[in-house]
Tab-separated table of N, CA, C and O in Angstrom:
chain	number	residue	atom	x	y	z
A	1	UNK	N	-31.321	35.986	-22.342
A	1	UNK	CA	-30.955	35.127	-21.228
A	1	UNK	C	-29.462	34.836	-21.304
A	1	UNK	O	-28.955	34.388	-22.314
A	2	UNK	N	-28.770	35.114	-20.234
A	2	UNK	CA	-27.326	34.850	-20.219
A	2	UNK	C	-27.027	33.619	-19.361
A	2	UNK	O	-27.750	33.314	-18.417
A	3	UNK	N	-25.972	32.957	-19.742
A	3	UNK	CA	-25.543	31.766	-19.006
A	3	UNK	C	-24.430	32.163	-18.040
A	3	UNK	O	-23.465	32.825	-18.447
A	4	UNK	N	-24.601	31.801	-16.795
A	4	UNK	CA	-23.576	32.101	-15.803
A	4	UNK	C	-22.552	30.977	-15.757
A	4	UNK	O	-22.904	29.813	-15.566
A	5	UNK	N	-21.312	31.331	-15.952
A	5	UNK	CA	-20.219	30.363	-15.888
A	5	UNK	C	-19.534	30.551	-14.547
A	5	UNK	O	-19.154	31.674	-14.197
A	6	UNK	N	-19.397	29.475	-13.757
A	6	UNK	CA	-18.757	29.632	-12.449
A	6	UNK	C	-17.293	30.033	-12.592
A	6	UNK	O	-16.617	29.656	-13.543
A	7	UNK	N	-16.858	30.826	-11.653
A	7	UNK	CA	-15.453	31.231	-11.619
A	7	UNK	C	-14.583	30.014	-11.311
A	7	UNK	O	-14.958	29.170	-10.494
A	8	UNK	N	-13.416	29.899	-11.950
A	8	UNK	CA	-12.536	28.770	-11.639
A	8	UNK	C	-11.984	28.885	-10.221
A	8	UNK	O	-11.787	29.993	-9.711
A	9	UNK	N	-11.782	27.754	-9.587
A	9	UNK	CA	-11.212	27.726	-8.235
A	9	UNK	C	-9.694	27.820	-8.357
A	9	UNK	O	-9.021	26.817	-8.616
A	10	UNK	N	-9.154	29.022	-8.200
A	10	UNK	CA	-7.723	29.238	-8.371
A	10	UNK	C	-6.905	28.757	-7.174
A	10	UNK	O	-5.685	28.785	-7.218
A	11	UNK	N	-7.586	28.322	-6.120
A	11	UNK	CA	-6.859	27.810	-4.957
A	11	UNK	C	-6.599	26.308	-5.073
A	11	UNK	O	-5.772	25.772	-4.354
A	12	UNK	N	-7.312	25.624	-5.970
A	12	UNK	CA	-7.119	24.182	-6.143
A	12	UNK	C	-5.851	23.938	-6.958
A	12	UNK	O	-5.612	24.617	-7.954
A	13	UNK	N	-5.046	22.964	-6.546
A	13	UNK	CA	-3.834	22.670	-7.312
A	13	UNK	C	-4.171	22.159	-8.706
A	13	UNK	O	-5.150	21.454	-8.899
A	14	UNK	N	-3.346	22.530	-9.656
A	14	UNK	CA	-3.493	22.056	-11.024
A	14	UNK	C	-2.458	20.978	-11.298
A	14	UNK	O	-2.714	20.042	-12.039
A	15	UNK	N	-1.301	21.115	-10.674
A	15	UNK	CA	-0.230	20.134	-10.795
A	15	UNK	C	0.136	19.627	-9.403
A	15	UNK	O	0.304	20.420	-8.474
A	16	UNK	N	0.250	18.308	-9.287
A	16	UNK	CA	0.568	17.692	-8.002
A	16	UNK	C	1.960	17.075	-8.026
A	16	UNK	O	2.369	16.511	-9.041
A	17	UNK	N	2.661	17.169	-6.912
A	17	UNK	CA	3.902	16.417	-6.735
A	17	UNK	C	3.539	14.941	-6.597
A	17	UNK	O	2.399	14.598	-6.280
A	18	UNK	N	4.514	14.075	-6.802
A	18	UNK	CA	4.290	12.633	-6.693
A	18	UNK	C	3.726	12.292	-5.319
A	18	UNK	O	2.735	11.565	-5.202
A	19	UNK	N	4.312	12.844	-4.268
A	19	UNK	CA	3.857	12.533	-2.912
A	19	UNK	C	2.442	13.054	-2.662
A	19	UNK	O	1.655	12.413	-1.977
A	20	UNK	N	2.102	14.206	-3.232
A	20	UNK	CA	0.753	14.751	-3.077
A	20	UNK	C	-0.273	13.863	-3.780
A	20	UNK	O	-1.355	13.611	-3.245
A	21	UNK	N	0.069	13.398	-4.985
A	21	UNK	CA	-0.835	12.509	-5.716
A	21	UNK	C	-1.007	11.195	-4.961
A	21	UNK	O	-2.102	10.641	-4.915
A	22	UNK	N	0.068	10.708	-4.350
A	22	UNK	CA	-0.007	9.464	-3.581
A	22	UNK	C	-0.977	9.622	-2.408
A	22	UNK	O	-1.798	8.741	-2.155
A	23	UNK	N	-0.895	10.737	-1.718
A	23	UNK	CA	-1.799	10.994	-0.591
A	23	UNK	C	-3.233	11.138	-1.111
A	23	UNK	O	-4.161	10.558	-0.550
A	24	UNK	N	-3.408	11.882	-2.177
A	24	UNK	CA	-4.734	12.115	-2.743
A	24	UNK	C	-5.403	10.808	-3.179
A	24	UNK	O	-6.586	10.587	-2.910
A	25	UNK	N	-4.626	9.929	-3.815
A	25	UNK	CA	-5.163	8.657	-4.309
A	25	UNK	C	-5.082	7.539	-3.276
A	25	UNK	O	-5.567	6.438	-3.522
A	26	UNK	N	-4.448	7.829	-2.155
A	26	UNK	CA	-4.251	6.833	-1.093
A	26	UNK	C	-3.509	5.604	-1.609
A	26	UNK	O	-3.883	4.460	-1.367
A	27	UNK	N	-2.424	5.882	-2.354
A	27	UNK	CA	-1.542	4.849	-2.882
A	27	UNK	C	-0.122	5.149	-2.423
A	27	UNK	O	0.201	6.290	-2.094
A	28	UNK	N	0.719	4.136	-2.429
A	28	UNK	CA	2.115	4.361	-2.058
A	28	UNK	C	2.850	5.058	-3.206
A	28	UNK	O	2.408	5.023	-4.363
A	29	UNK	N	3.969	5.668	-2.880
A	29	UNK	CA	4.779	6.310	-3.919
A	29	UNK	C	5.223	5.299	-4.962
A	29	UNK	O	5.230	5.602	-6.157
A	30	UNK	N	5.567	4.089	-4.519
A	30	UNK	CA	6.030	3.082	-5.481
A	30	UNK	C	4.923	2.691	-6.449
A	30	UNK	O	5.173	2.464	-7.641
A	31	UNK	N	3.678	2.629	-5.974
A	31	UNK	CA	2.547	2.331	-6.870
A	31	UNK	C	2.353	3.485	-7.854
A	31	UNK	O	2.109	3.263	-9.045
A	32	UNK	N	2.453	4.709	-7.382
A	32	UNK	CA	2.337	5.873	-8.271
A	32	UNK	C	3.396	5.802	-9.363
A	32	UNK	O	3.092	5.957	-10.550
A	33	UNK	N	4.644	5.537	-8.983
A	33	UNK	CA	5.714	5.446	-9.980
A	33	UNK	C	5.470	4.301	-10.956
A	33	UNK	O	5.757	4.429	-12.150
A	34	UNK	N	4.922	3.193	-10.499
A	34	UNK	CA	4.611	2.072	-11.379
A	34	UNK	C	3.509	2.457	-12.374
A	34	UNK	O	3.588	2.126	-13.558
A	35	UNK	N	2.508	3.179	-11.909
A	35	UNK	CA	1.426	3.620	-12.789
A	35	UNK	C	1.950	4.613	-13.827
A	35	UNK	O	1.505	4.611	-14.977
A	36	UNK	N	2.900	5.436	-13.427
A	36	UNK	CA	3.530	6.372	-14.373
A	36	UNK	C	4.359	5.592	-15.390
A	36	UNK	O	4.285	5.843	-16.596
A	37	UNK	N	5.137	4.619	-14.915
A	37	UNK	CA	6.008	3.834	-15.796
A	37	UNK	C	5.200	3.088	-16.853
A	37	UNK	O	5.606	3.025	-18.015
A	38	UNK	N	4.030	2.577	-16.466
A	38	UNK	CA	3.195	1.830	-17.399
A	38	UNK	C	2.243	2.739	-18.175
A	38	UNK	O	1.388	2.247	-18.907
A	39	UNK	N	2.387	4.050	-17.976
A	39	UNK	CA	1.606	5.077	-18.686
A	39	UNK	C	0.112	5.039	-18.381
A	39	UNK	O	-0.709	5.448	-19.183
A	40	UNK	N	-0.218	4.512	-17.226
A	40	UNK	CA	-1.614	4.549	-16.783
A	40	UNK	C	-1.913	5.887	-16.105
A	40	UNK	O	-3.065	6.273	-15.976
A	41	UNK	N	-0.874	6.573	-15.660
A	41	UNK	CA	-1.003	7.876	-15.006
A	41	UNK	C	-0.046	8.836	-15.709
A	41	UNK	O	1.164	8.615	-15.733
A	42	UNK	N	-0.611	9.875	-16.333
A	42	UNK	CA	0.184	10.829	-17.102
A	42	UNK	C	0.906	11.825	-16.195
A	42	UNK	O	0.402	12.170	-15.130
A	43	UNK	N	2.044	12.277	-16.662
A	43	UNK	CA	2.799	13.317	-15.961
A	43	UNK	C	3.270	14.354	-16.969
A	43	UNK	O	3.234	14.129	-18.177
A	44	UNK	N	3.706	15.480	-16.432
A	44	UNK	CA	4.334	16.533	-17.235
A	44	UNK	C	5.624	16.929	-16.540
A	44	UNK	O	5.791	16.700	-15.338
A	45	UNK	N	6.532	17.510	-17.307
A	45	UNK	CA	7.769	18.023	-16.729
A	45	UNK	C	7.610	19.508	-16.467
A	45	UNK	O	7.082	20.239	-17.300
A	46	UNK	N	8.064	19.933	-15.299
A	46	UNK	CA	8.097	21.348	-14.957
A	46	UNK	C	9.534	21.611	-14.523
A	46	UNK	O	9.896	21.332	-13.377
A	47	UNK	N	10.336	22.084	-15.458
A	47	UNK	CA	11.765	22.189	-15.192
A	47	UNK	C	12.329	20.784	-15.060
A	47	UNK	O	12.114	19.937	-15.917
A	48	UNK	N	12.997	20.517	-13.950
A	48	UNK	CA	13.545	19.179	-13.707
A	48	UNK	C	12.560	18.291	-12.958
A	48	UNK	O	12.799	17.101	-12.793
A	49	UNK	N	11.455	18.883	-12.524
A	49	UNK	CA	10.497	18.143	-11.695
A	49	UNK	C	9.415	17.488	-12.549
A	49	UNK	O	9.001	18.017	-13.576
A	50	UNK	N	8.941	16.359	-12.091
A	50	UNK	CA	7.833	15.646	-12.722
A	50	UNK	C	6.586	15.946	-11.910
A	50	UNK	O	6.595	15.854	-10.683
A	51	UNK	N	5.508	16.375	-12.569
A	51	UNK	CA	4.262	16.705	-11.901
A	51	UNK	C	3.110	15.918	-12.533
A	51	UNK	O	3.161	15.543	-13.706
A	52	UNK	N	2.066	15.709	-11.759
A	52	UNK	CA	0.880	15.008	-12.234
A	52	UNK	C	-0.255	16.024	-12.331
A	52	UNK	O	-0.667	16.588	-11.310
A	53	UNK	N	-0.770	16.273	-13.538
A	53	UNK	CA	-1.873	17.221	-13.678
A	53	UNK	C	-3.142	16.692	-13.007
A	53	UNK	O	-3.380	15.479	-12.959
A	54	UNK	N	-3.960	17.597	-12.508
A	54	UNK	CA	-5.232	17.211	-11.895
A	54	UNK	C	-6.090	16.438	-12.892
A	54	UNK	O	-6.774	15.483	-12.518
A	55	UNK	N	-6.030	16.811	-14.168
A	55	UNK	CA	-6.801	16.098	-15.187
A	55	UNK	C	-6.328	14.660	-15.335
A	55	UNK	O	-7.135	13.766	-15.593
A	56	UNK	N	-5.031	14.425	-15.159
A	56	UNK	CA	-4.493	13.064	-15.250
A	56	UNK	C	-4.992	12.214	-14.089
A	56	UNK	O	-5.255	11.018	-14.257
A	57	UNK	N	-5.134	12.815	-12.918
A	57	UNK	CA	-5.664	12.091	-11.761
A	57	UNK	C	-7.127	11.718	-12.018
A	57	UNK	O	-7.539	10.580	-11.764
A	58	UNK	N	-7.906	12.648	-12.562
A	58	UNK	CA	-9.299	12.347	-12.899
A	58	UNK	C	-9.385	11.241	-13.952
A	58	UNK	O	-10.225	10.341	-13.843
A	59	UNK	N	-8.510	11.296	-14.957
A	59	UNK	CA	-8.495	10.265	-15.995
A	59	UNK	C	-8.127	8.903	-15.405
A	59	UNK	O	-8.691	7.877	-15.797
A	60	UNK	N	-7.202	8.892	-14.470
A	60	UNK	CA	-6.778	7.643	-13.829
A	60	UNK	C	-7.938	7.039	-13.024
A	60	UNK	O	-8.180	5.832	-13.094
A	61	UNK	N	-8.664	7.869	-12.309
A	61	UNK	CA	-9.817	7.384	-11.544
A	61	UNK	C	-10.877	6.826	-12.495
A	61	UNK	O	-11.459	5.766	-12.237
A	62	UNK	N	-11.108	7.502	-13.605
A	62	UNK	CA	-12.057	7.015	-14.605
A	62	UNK	C	-11.608	5.659	-15.153
A	62	UNK	O	-12.427	4.751	-15.323
A	63	UNK	N	-10.311	5.510	-15.410
A	63	UNK	CA	-9.760	4.241	-15.876
A	63	UNK	C	-10.019	3.132	-14.858
A	63	UNK	O	-10.455	2.032	-15.218
A	64	UNK	N	-9.775	3.417	-13.582
A	64	UNK	CA	-10.005	2.419	-12.532
A	64	UNK	C	-11.482	2.034	-12.449
A	64	UNK	O	-11.816	0.857	-12.285
A	65	UNK	N	-12.361	3.025	-12.571
A	65	UNK	CA	-13.801	2.740	-12.530
A	65	UNK	C	-14.221	1.882	-13.720
A	65	UNK	O	-15.003	0.961	-13.576
A	66	UNK	N	-13.680	2.195	-14.891
A	66	UNK	CA	-14.014	1.425	-16.086
A	66	UNK	C	-13.524	-0.009	-15.949
A	66	UNK	O	-14.242	-0.954	-16.271
A	67	UNK	N	-12.302	-0.193	-15.433
A	67	UNK	CA	-11.760	-1.536	-15.225
A	67	UNK	C	-12.576	-2.296	-14.191
A	67	UNK	O	-12.787	-3.490	-14.327
A	68	UNK	N	-13.038	-1.612	-13.148
A	68	UNK	CA	-13.849	-2.268	-12.128
A	68	UNK	C	-15.187	-2.723	-12.722
A	68	UNK	O	-15.688	-3.791	-12.376
A	69	UNK	N	-15.734	-1.941	-13.620
A	69	UNK	CA	-16.991	-2.295	-14.271
A	69	UNK	C	-16.846	-3.488	-15.195
A	69	UNK	O	-17.782	-4.260	-15.369
A	70	UNK	N	-15.662	-3.667	-15.786
A	70	UNK	CA	-15.419	-4.786	-16.690
A	70	UNK	C	-15.349	-6.109	-15.955
A	70	UNK	O	-15.651	-7.156	-16.510
A	71	UNK	N	-14.953	-6.067	-14.682
A	71	UNK	CA	-14.793	-7.307	-13.925
A	71	UNK	C	-16.077	-7.724	-13.225
A	71	UNK	O	-16.149	-8.811	-12.658
A	72	UNK	N	-17.067	-6.863	-13.202
A	72	UNK	CA	-18.324	-7.189	-12.512
A	72	UNK	C	-19.227	-8.018	-13.378
A	72	UNK	O	-19.208	-8.063	-14.538
């Protein structure tokens, strides 16, 4: 019996620009920069540009969900 592994979606972005992450998360650019400054949202450098990995966006959403659960 073999296990089928789905093919990766190569059309999905792996790294997002700040403005793209802001649109995706429905937050303002200033909020995104604040989350980066406080290290709640990870970034990587690509040359001179700062990018947000898709995994960092998922981690940030998980953080928000965990914080929301703590206040309930």
